[in-house]
Coordinates of C-alpha atoms in Angstrom, one line a residue:
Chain A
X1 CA 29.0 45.8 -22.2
X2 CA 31.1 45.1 -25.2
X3 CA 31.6 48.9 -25.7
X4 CA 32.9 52.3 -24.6
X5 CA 30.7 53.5 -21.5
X6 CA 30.4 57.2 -20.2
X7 CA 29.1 58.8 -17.2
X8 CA 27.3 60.7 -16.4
X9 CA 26.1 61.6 -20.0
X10 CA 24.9 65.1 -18.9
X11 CA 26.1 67.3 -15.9
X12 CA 25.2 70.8 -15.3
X13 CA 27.3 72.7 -12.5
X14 CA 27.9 75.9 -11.1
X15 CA 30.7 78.1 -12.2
X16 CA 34.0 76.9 -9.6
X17 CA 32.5 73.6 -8.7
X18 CA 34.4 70.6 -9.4
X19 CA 33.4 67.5 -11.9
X20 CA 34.5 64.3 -12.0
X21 CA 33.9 62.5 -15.3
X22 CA 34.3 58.4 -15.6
X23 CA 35.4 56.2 -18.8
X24 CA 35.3 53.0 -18.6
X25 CA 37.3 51.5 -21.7
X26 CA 36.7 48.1 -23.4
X27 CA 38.1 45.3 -21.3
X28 CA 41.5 44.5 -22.3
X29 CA 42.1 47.9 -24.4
X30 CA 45.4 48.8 -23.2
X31 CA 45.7 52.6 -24.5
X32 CA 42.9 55.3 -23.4
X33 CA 42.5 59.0 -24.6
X34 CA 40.1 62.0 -23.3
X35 CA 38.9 64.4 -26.1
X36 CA 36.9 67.4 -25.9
X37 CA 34.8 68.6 -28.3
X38 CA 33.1 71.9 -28.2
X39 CA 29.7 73.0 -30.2
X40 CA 30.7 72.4 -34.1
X41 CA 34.7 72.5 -33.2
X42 CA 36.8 69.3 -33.7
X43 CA 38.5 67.0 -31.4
X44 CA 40.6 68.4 -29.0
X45 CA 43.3 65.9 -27.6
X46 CA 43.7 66.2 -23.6
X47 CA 45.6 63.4 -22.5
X48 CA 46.5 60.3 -23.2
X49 CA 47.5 56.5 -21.1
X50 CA 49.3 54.0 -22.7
X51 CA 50.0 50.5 -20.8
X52 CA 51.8 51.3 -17.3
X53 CA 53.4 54.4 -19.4
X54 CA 53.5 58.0 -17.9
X55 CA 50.6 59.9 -19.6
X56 CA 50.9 62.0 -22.6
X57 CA 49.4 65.0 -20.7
X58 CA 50.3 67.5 -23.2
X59 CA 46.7 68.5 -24.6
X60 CA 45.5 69.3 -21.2
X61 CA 44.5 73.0 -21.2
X62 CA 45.1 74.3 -17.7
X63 CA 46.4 72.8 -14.4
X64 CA 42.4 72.8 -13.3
X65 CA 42.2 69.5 -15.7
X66 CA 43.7 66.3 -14.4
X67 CA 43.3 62.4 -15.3
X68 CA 44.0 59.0 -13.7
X69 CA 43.7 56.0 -14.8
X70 CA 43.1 53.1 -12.0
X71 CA 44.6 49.6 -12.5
X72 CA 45.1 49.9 -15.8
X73 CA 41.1 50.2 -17.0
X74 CA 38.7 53.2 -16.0
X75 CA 39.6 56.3 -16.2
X76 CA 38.6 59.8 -14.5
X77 CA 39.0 62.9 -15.6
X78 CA 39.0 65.6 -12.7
X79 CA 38.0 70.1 -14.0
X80 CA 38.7 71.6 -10.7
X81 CA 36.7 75.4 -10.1
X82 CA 34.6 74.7 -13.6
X83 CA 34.3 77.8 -15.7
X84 CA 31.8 78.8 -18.2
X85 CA 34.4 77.5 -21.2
X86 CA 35.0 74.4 -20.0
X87 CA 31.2 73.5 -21.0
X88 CA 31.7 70.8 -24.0
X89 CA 30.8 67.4 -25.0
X90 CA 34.2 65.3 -23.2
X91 CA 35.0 61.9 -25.4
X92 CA 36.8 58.7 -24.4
X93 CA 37.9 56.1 -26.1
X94 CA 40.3 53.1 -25.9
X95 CA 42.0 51.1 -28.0
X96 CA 44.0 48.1 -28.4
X97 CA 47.2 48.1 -30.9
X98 CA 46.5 44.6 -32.9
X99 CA 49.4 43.0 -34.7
X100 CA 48.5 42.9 -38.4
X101 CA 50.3 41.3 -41.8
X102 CA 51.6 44.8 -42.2
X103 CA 52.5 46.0 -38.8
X104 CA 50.5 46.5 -35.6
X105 CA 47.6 49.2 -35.9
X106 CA 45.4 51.2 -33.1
X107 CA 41.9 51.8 -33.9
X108 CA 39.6 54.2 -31.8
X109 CA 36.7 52.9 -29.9
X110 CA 34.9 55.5 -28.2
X111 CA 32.2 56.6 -26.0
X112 CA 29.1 58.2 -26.3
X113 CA 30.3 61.1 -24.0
X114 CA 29.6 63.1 -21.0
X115 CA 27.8 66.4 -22.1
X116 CA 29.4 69.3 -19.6
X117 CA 27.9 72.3 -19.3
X118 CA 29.0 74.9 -16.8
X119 CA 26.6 77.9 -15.5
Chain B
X1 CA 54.6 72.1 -36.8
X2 CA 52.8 69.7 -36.8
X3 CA 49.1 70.5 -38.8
X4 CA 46.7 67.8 -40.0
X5 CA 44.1 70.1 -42.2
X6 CA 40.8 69.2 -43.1
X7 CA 38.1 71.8 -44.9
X8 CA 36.2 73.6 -41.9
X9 CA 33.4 74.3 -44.8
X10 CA 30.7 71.8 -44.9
X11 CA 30.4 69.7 -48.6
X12 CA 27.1 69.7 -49.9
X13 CA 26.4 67.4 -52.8
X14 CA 22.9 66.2 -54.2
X15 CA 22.0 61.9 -54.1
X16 CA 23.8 59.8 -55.9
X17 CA 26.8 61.9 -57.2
X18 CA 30.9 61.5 -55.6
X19 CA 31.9 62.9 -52.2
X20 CA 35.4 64.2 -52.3
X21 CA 36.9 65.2 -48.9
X22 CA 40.1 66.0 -48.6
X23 CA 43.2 65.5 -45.4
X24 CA 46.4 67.6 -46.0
X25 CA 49.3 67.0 -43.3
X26 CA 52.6 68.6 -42.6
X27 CA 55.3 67.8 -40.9
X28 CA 54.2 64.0 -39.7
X29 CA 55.6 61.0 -41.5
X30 CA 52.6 58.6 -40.5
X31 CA 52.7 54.7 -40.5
X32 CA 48.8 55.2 -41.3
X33 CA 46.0 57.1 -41.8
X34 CA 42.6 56.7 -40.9
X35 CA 39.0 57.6 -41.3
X36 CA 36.1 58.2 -39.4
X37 CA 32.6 59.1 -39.1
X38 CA 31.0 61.4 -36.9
X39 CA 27.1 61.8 -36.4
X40 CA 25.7 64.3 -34.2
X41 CA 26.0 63.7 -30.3
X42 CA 27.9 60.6 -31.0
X43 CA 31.7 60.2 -30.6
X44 CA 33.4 59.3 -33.9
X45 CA 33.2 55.6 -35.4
X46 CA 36.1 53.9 -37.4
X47 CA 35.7 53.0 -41.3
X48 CA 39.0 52.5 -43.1
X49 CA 42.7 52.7 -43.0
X50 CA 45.6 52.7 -45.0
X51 CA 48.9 52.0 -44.9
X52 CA 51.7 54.3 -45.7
X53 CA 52.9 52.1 -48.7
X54 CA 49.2 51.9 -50.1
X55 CA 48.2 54.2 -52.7
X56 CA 44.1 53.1 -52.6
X57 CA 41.4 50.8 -49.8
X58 CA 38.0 50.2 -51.1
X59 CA 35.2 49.4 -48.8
X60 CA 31.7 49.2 -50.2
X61 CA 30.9 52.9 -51.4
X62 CA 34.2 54.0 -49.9
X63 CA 37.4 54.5 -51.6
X64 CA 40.6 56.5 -49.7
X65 CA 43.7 57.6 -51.1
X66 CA 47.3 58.0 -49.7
X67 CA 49.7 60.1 -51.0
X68 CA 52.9 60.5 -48.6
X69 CA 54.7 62.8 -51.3
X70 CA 51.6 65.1 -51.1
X71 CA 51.4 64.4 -47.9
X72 CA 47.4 64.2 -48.2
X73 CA 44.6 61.5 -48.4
X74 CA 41.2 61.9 -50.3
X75 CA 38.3 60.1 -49.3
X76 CA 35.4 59.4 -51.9
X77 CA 32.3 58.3 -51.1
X78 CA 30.5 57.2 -54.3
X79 CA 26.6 57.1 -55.1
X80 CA 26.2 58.8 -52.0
X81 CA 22.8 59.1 -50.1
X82 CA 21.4 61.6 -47.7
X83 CA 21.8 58.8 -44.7
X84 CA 25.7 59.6 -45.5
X85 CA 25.2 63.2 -44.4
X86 CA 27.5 63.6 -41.4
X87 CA 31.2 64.8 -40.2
X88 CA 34.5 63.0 -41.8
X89 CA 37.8 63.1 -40.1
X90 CA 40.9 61.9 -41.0
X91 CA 43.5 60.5 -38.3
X92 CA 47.4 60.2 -38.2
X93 CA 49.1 57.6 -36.7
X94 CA 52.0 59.3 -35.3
X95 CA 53.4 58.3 -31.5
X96 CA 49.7 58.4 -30.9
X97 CA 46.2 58.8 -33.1
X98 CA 45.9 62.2 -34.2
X99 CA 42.8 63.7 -35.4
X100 CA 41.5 66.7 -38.1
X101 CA 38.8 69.0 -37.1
X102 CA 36.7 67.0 -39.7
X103 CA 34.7 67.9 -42.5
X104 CA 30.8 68.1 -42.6
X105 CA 29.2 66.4 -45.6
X106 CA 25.4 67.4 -46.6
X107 CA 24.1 64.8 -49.2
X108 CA 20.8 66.5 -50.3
X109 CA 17.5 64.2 -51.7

């Protein structure tokens, strides 16, 4: 597909389970991000891969959240022992920095997300 | 620190008049800001940037401003119509993209 992809779009746990959430960006999109978004709150940066880079890990709330990114392309993001505030909608998206007239820009392209909630 | 603000209160306008919304920053010195949509249970969809040496982009309906000495962008959306009824945020280009919390527009019939 041409676009960002999700999965799975809904997951329901028990409270100290772990989930395992999968992005897989636009081919050739060399940057990826995770957000999460809670119920009418705003994007909430967690972390961040750039290239062969070391990840910008620095939105990650707790050490229960961890990412990798495989070869370069999809991504998963790892909530070890779930709680109940962990429940959210979690966002990906990639994006490519394009060399423009002006300078190079980055322009979000993201998924439709995986909707988390944690009983 | 480093704060990109949007108002947290939702617009509501009636059909057909201007849509201000408004993107105060401190302490970022961005190459560019950009904006985006948001409609429910979707992730957020790109619509225009500008540069830092811009003052004004048009698109369509859309017009944004830049002002790097007031540190703040406006984004107008003119003749609006209820299908333009979802959540605007603004994003800073800083390191990485950086996002507001977004503003909810209501464009009532």
């Amino acid at each position: 597909g041409a676009g960002v992809s999700q999965s799975p779009s809904n997951k329901v746990t028990e409270k100290g389970k772990d989930v395992e959430l999968r992005c897989d960006p636009i081919s050739g999109h060399t940057a990826l991000y995770w957000y999460r978004q809670s119920l009418g709150q705003g994007l909430e940066f967690l972390i961040y891969f750039q290239g062969n880079s070391a990840p910008d890990k620095s939105g990650l709330p707790s050490d229960r959240f961890s990412a990798e990114r495989t070869g370069g392309s999809v991504s998963t993001l790892t909530i070890q022992r779930t709680q109940q505030e962990d429940s959210a909608v979690y966002l990906c998206a990639s994006s490519q920095r394009v060399g423009l007239a002006g300078g190079p820009v980055e322009t979000q392209y993201f998924g439709p997300g995986t909707r988390l909630l944690v009983l | 620190s480093q704060k990109i603000e949007q108002n947290s209160e939702a617009l509501n306008i009636q059909e057909g008049k201007t849509a201000t919304l408004t993107c105060n920053y401190t302490n970022y010195s961005p190459a560019y800001l950009q904006w985006y949509r948001q409609d429910p249970g979707r992730g957020p969809v790109f619509l225009l940037l500008i540069r830092e040496n811009e003052k004004e982009k048009r698109k369509e309906r859309l017009k944004v401003t830049f002002d790097t000495t007031l540190k703040q962008s406006l984004f107008h959306i003119t003749a609006s119509q209820p299908a333009d009824s979802a959540t605007y945020l603004c994003a800073l280009y800083f390191q990485k993209l950086v996002f507001g919390t977004g503003t909810r527009l209501l464009v009532s019939p």
